[in-house]
Short mmCIF file of C-alpha atoms and ligand atoms in Angstrom, two decimals:
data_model
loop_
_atom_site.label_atom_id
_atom_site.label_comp_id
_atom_site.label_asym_id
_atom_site.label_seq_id
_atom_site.Cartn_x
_atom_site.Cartn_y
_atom_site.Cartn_z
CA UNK A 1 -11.23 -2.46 15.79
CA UNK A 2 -11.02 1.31 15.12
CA UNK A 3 -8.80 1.65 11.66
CA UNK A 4 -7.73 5.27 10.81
CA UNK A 5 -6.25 6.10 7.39
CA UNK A 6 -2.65 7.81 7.29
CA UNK A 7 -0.93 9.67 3.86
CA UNK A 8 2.87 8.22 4.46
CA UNK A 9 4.47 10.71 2.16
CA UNK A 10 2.90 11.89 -0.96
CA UNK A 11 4.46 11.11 -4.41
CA UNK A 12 4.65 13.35 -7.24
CA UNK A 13 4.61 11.89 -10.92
CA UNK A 14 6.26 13.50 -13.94
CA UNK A 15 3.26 14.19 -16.36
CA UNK A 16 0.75 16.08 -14.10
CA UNK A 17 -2.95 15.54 -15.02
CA UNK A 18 -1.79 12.65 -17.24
CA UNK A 19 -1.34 10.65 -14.28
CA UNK A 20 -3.95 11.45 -11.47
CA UNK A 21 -6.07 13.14 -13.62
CA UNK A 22 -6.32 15.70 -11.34
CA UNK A 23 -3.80 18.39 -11.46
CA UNK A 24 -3.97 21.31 -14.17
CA UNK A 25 -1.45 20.80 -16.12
CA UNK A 26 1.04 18.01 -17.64
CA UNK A 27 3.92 20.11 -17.41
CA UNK A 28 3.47 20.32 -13.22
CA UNK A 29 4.38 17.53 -11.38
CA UNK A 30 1.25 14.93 -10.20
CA UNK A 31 0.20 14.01 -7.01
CA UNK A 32 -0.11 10.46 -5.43
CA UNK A 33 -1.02 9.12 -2.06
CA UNK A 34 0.71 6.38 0.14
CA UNK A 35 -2.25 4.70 1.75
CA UNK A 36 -1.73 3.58 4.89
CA UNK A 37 -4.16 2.23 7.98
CA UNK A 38 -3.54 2.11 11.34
CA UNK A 39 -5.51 -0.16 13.41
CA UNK A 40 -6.17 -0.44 17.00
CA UNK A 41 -7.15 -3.86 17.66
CA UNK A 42 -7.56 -4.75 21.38
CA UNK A 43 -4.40 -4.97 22.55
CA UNK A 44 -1.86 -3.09 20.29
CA UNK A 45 -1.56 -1.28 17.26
CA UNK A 46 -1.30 -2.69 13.57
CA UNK A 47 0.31 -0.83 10.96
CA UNK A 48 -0.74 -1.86 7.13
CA UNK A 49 1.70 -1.11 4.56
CA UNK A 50 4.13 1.87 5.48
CA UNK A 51 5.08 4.05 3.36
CA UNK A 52 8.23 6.01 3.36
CA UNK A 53 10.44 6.29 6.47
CA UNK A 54 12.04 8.51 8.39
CA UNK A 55 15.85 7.35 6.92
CA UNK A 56 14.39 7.72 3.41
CA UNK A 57 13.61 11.51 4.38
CA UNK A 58 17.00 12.15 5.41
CA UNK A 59 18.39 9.88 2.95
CA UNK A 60 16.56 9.68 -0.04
CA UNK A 61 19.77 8.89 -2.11
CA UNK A 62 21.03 6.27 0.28
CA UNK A 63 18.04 4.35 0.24
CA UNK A 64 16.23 5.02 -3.18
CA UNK A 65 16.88 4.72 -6.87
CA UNK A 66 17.59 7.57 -8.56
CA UNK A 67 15.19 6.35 -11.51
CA UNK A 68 12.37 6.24 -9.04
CA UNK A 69 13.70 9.83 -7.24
CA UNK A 70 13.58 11.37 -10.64
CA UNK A 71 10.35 9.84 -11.74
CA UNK A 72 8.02 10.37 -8.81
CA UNK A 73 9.65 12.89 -6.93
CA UNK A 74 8.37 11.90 -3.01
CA UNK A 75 6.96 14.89 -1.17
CA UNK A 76 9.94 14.30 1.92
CA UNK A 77 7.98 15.41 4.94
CA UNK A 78 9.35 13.95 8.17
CA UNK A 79 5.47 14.67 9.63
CA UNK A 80 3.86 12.78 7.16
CA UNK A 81 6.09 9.77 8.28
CA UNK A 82 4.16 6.61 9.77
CA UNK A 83 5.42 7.07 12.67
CA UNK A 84 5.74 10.46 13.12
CA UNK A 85 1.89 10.56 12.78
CA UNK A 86 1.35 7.48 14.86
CA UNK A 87 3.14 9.86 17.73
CA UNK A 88 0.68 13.20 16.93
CA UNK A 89 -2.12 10.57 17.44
CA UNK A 90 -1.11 10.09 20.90
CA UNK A 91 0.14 6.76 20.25
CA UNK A 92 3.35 5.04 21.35
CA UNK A 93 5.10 3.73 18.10
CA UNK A 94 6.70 1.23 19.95
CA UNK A 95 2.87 -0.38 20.76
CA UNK A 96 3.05 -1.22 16.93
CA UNK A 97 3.43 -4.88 17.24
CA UNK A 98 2.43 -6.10 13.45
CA UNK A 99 3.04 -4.68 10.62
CA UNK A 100 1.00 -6.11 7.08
CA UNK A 101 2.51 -5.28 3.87
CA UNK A 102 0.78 -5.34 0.48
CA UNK A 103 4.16 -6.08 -1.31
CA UNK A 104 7.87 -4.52 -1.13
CA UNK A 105 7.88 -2.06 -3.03
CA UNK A 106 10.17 1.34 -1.72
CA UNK A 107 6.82 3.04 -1.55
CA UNK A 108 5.23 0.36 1.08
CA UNK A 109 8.08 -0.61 2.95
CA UNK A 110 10.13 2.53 3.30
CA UNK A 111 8.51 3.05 6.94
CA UNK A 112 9.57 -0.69 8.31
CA UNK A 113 12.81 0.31 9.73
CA UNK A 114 10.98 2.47 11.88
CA UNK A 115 9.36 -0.05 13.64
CA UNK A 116 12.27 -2.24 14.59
CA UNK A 117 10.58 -4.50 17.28
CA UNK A 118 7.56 -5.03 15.37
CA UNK A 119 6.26 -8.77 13.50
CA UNK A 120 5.97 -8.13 9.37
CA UNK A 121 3.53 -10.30 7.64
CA UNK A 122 3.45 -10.80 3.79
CA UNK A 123 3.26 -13.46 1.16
CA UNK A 124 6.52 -15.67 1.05
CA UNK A 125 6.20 -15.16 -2.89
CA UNK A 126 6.52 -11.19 -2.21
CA UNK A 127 9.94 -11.79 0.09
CA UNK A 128 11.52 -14.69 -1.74
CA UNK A 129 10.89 -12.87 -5.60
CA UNK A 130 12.13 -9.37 -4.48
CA UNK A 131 15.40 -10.84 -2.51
CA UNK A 132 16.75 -12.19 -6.13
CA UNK A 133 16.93 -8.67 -6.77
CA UNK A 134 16.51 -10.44 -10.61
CA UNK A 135 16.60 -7.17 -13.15
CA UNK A 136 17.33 -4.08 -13.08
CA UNK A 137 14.06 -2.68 -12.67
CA UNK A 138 13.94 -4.77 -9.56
CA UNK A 139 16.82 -3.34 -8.05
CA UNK A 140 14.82 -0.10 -8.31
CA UNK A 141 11.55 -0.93 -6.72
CA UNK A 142 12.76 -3.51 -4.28
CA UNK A 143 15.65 -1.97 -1.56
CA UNK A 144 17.16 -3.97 0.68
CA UNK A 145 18.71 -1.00 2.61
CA UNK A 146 14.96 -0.67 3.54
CA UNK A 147 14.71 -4.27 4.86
CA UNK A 148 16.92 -3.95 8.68
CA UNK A 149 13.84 -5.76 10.14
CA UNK A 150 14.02 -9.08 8.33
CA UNK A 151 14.62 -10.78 10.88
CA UNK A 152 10.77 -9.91 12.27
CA UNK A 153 9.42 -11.05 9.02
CA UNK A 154 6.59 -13.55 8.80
CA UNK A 155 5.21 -15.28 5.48
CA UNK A 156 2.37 -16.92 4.53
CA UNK A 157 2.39 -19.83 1.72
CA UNK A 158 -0.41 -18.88 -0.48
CA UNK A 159 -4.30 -18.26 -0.22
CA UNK A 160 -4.77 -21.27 2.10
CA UNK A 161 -7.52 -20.11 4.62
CA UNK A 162 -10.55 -20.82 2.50
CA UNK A 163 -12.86 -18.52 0.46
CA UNK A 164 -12.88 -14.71 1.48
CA UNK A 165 -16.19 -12.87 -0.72
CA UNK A 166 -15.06 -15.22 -3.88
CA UNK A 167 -10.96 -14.82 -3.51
CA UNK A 168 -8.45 -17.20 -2.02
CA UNK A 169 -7.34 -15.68 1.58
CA UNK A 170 -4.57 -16.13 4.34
CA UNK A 171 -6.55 -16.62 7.87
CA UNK A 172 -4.90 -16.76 11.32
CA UNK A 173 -2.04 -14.32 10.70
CA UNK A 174 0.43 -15.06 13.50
CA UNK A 175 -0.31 -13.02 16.52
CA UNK A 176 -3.36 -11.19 15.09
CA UNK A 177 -6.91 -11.15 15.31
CA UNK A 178 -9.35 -13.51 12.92
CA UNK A 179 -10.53 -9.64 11.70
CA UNK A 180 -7.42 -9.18 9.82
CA UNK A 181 -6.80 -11.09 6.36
CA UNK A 182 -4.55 -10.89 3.22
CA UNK A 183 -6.20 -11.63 -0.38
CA UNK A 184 -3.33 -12.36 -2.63
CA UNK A 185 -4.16 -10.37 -5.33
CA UNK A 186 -0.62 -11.04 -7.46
CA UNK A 187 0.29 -9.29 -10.45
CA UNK A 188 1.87 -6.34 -9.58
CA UNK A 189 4.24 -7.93 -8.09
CA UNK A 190 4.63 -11.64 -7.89
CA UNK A 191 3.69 -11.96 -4.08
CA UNK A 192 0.97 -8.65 -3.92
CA UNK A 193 -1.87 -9.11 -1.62
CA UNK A 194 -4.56 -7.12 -0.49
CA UNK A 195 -5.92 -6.21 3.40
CA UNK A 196 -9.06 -7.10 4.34
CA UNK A 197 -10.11 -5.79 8.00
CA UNK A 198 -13.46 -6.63 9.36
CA UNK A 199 -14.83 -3.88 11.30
CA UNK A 200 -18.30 -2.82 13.24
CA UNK A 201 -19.89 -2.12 9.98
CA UNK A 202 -18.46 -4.56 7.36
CA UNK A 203 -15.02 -4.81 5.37
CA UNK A 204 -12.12 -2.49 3.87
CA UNK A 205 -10.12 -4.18 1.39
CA UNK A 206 -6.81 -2.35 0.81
CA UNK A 207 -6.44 -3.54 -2.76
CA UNK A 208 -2.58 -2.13 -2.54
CA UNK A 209 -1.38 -1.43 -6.18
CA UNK A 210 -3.68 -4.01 -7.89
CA UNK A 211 -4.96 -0.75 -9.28
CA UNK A 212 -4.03 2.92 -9.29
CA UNK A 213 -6.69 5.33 -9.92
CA UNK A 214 -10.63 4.93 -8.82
CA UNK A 215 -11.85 5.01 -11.97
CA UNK A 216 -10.13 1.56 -12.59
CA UNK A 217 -13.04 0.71 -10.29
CA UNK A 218 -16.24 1.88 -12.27
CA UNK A 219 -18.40 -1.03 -12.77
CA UNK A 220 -20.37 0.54 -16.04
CA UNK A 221 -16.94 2.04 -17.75
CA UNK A 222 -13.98 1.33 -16.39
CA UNK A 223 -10.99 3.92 -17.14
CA UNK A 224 -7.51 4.76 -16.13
CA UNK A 225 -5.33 8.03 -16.26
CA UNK A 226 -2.85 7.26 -19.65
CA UNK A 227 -0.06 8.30 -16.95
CA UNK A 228 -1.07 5.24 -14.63
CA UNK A 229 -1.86 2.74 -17.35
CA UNK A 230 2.01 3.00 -18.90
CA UNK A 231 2.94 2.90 -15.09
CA UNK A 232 1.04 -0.19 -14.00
CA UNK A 233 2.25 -1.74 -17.46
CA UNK A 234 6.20 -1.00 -16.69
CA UNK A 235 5.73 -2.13 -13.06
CA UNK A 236 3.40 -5.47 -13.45
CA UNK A 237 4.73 -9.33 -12.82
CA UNK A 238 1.95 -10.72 -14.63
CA UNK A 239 -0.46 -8.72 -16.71
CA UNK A 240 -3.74 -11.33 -17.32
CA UNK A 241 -2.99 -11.78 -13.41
CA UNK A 242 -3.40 -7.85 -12.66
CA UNK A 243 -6.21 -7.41 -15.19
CA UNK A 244 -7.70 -10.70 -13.82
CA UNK A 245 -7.74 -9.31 -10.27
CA UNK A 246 -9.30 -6.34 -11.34
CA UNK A 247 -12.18 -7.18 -13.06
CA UNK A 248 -12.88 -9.84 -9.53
CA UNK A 249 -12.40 -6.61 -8.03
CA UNK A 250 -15.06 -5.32 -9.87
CA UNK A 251 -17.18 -7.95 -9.57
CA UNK A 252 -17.04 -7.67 -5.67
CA UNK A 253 -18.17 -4.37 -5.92
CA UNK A 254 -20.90 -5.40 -7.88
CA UNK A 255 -22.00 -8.12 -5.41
CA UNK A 256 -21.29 -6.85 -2.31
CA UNK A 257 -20.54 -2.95 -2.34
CA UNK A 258 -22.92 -2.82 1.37
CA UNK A 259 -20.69 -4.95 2.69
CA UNK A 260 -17.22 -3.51 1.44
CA UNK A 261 -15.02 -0.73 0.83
CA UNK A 262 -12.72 -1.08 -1.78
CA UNK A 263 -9.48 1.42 -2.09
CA UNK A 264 -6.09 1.18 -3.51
CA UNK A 265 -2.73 2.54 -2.49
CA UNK A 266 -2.21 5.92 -4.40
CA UNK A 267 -5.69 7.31 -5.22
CA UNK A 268 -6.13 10.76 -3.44
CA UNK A 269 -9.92 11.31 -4.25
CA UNK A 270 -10.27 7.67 -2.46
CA UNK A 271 -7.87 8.45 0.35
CA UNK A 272 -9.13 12.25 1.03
CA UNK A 273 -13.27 10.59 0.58
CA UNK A 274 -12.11 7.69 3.75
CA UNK A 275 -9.68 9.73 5.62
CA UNK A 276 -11.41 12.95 5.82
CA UNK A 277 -8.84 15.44 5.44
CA UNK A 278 -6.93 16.58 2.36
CA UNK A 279 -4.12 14.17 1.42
CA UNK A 280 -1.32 16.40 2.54
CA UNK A 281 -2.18 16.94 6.27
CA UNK A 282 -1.52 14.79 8.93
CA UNK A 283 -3.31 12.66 11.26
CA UNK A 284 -4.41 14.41 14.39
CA UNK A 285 -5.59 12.46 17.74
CA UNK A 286 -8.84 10.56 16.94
CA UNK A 287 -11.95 11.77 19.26
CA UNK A 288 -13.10 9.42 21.58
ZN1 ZN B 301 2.86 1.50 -4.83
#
């Protein structure tokens, strides 16, 4: 399995520096990744999580809130698109058969309609909580206009497969290799779930948005941007959940950091240390 790590579409916070901790200033706008992977397993190509789409580049006001347009200001490049990249790769985006997503959020699921003939696999607690469409903060995050493929969509029960590193996991995805896991990881949203993929040299675990800044991840003193803690705290389902999940995060690392690579959704520093390449270019075609 060969995973390569794409930017779908950059965000860019209100408050600067107070959010990634990273920019100059808090009067400039912040900058965010969308973490994506792209897998080749033996026989096709899996995307995990997706970003924003191509429709919400020419649409953003069709498709988004204008709460979340206002306050994170995406960075609308068609070429940072899922599947635009997926095409500069050299790949077919039509040999995407599976997609995994972390959770529904706009800024994971914007890329699905893009993929129209491919299988999506989350946590039934993920689709079933976000189709109430319940308050209306939820009518914000979740978008149904982003959701043309349900009828593809594939959920899983709950953490069912047995013990994965000291979390509850979903084996035998439908369709996809034993190398390829979700670890609930709920909180941020009621159905969240991290990625594990099992590759030549040991695991990546995208955590998704059980955490937002590396730092969270410091096993001596954990810390967090103020920008990203009041962000976490306005979007979270279930706070001793989250925090829970974090600190077994933590713990991982501090059990089994040969073995895996922990990184969340919308840390550059993590993205730009995996991927490579600065946050804002695209993939190019992997050497072979
Ligand atoms: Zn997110």
């Amino acid at each position: 399995m060969r995973i390569h790590h794409l930017n779908c579409i950059s965000t860019c916070p209100l408050g600067g520096r107070l959010m990634d901790g990273r920019s100059d200033g808090i009067l400039e706008r912040g900058s965010l990744t969308c973490h994506c992977l792209l897998v080749e397993t033996a026989d096709s190509l899996v995307l995990v999580d997706t970003g924003m789409g191509l429709r919400d580049v020419a649409d953003p006001r069709g498709r988004l809130s204008g709460f979340f347009l206002m306050l994170v200001s995406p960075d609308f490049r068609e070429e940072m698109t899922a599947v635009r990249q997926i095409e500069r790769m050299g790949f077919d985006p039509r040999d995407v058969r599976h997609i995994l997503l972390t959770h529904l959020d706009f800024d994971h699921a914007g890329g699905l309609d893009d993929f129209p003939h491919a299988t999506v696999h989350m946590m039934g607690a993920e689709r079933d909580y976000a189709e109430q469409q319940k308050t209306w903060l939820d009518r914000q995050r979740f978008r149904p206009q982003q959701w043309n493929t349900r009828g593809q969509w594939r959920t899983y029960p709950g953490g069912t497969g047995g013990p994965w590193m000291g979390f509850d996991c979903v084996r035998d995805l439908e369709g996809l290799p034993p190398e390829l896991l979700m670890v609930p990881l709920p909180g941020h949203t009621h159905g969240h779930a991290g990625v594990a993929l099992r590759h030549a040299a040991g695991w990546h675990l995208l955590a998704g948005d059980a955490y937002f800044h590396e730092h969270e991840m410091d096993l001596r003193n954990p810390s967090c941007t103020p920008g990203l803690r009041f962000y976490q705290w306005m979007m979270e389902k279930d706070r001793d959940a989250r925090l829970g999940n974090q600190e077994r995060l933590r713990e991982l690392l501090r059990g089994h950091r040969d073995e895996v690579t922990v990184f969340c959704s919308h840390d550059v520093a993590e993205f730009e240390r995996l991927a490579g390449r600065p946050a804002g270019v695209p993939a190019t075609p992997p050497a072979h």
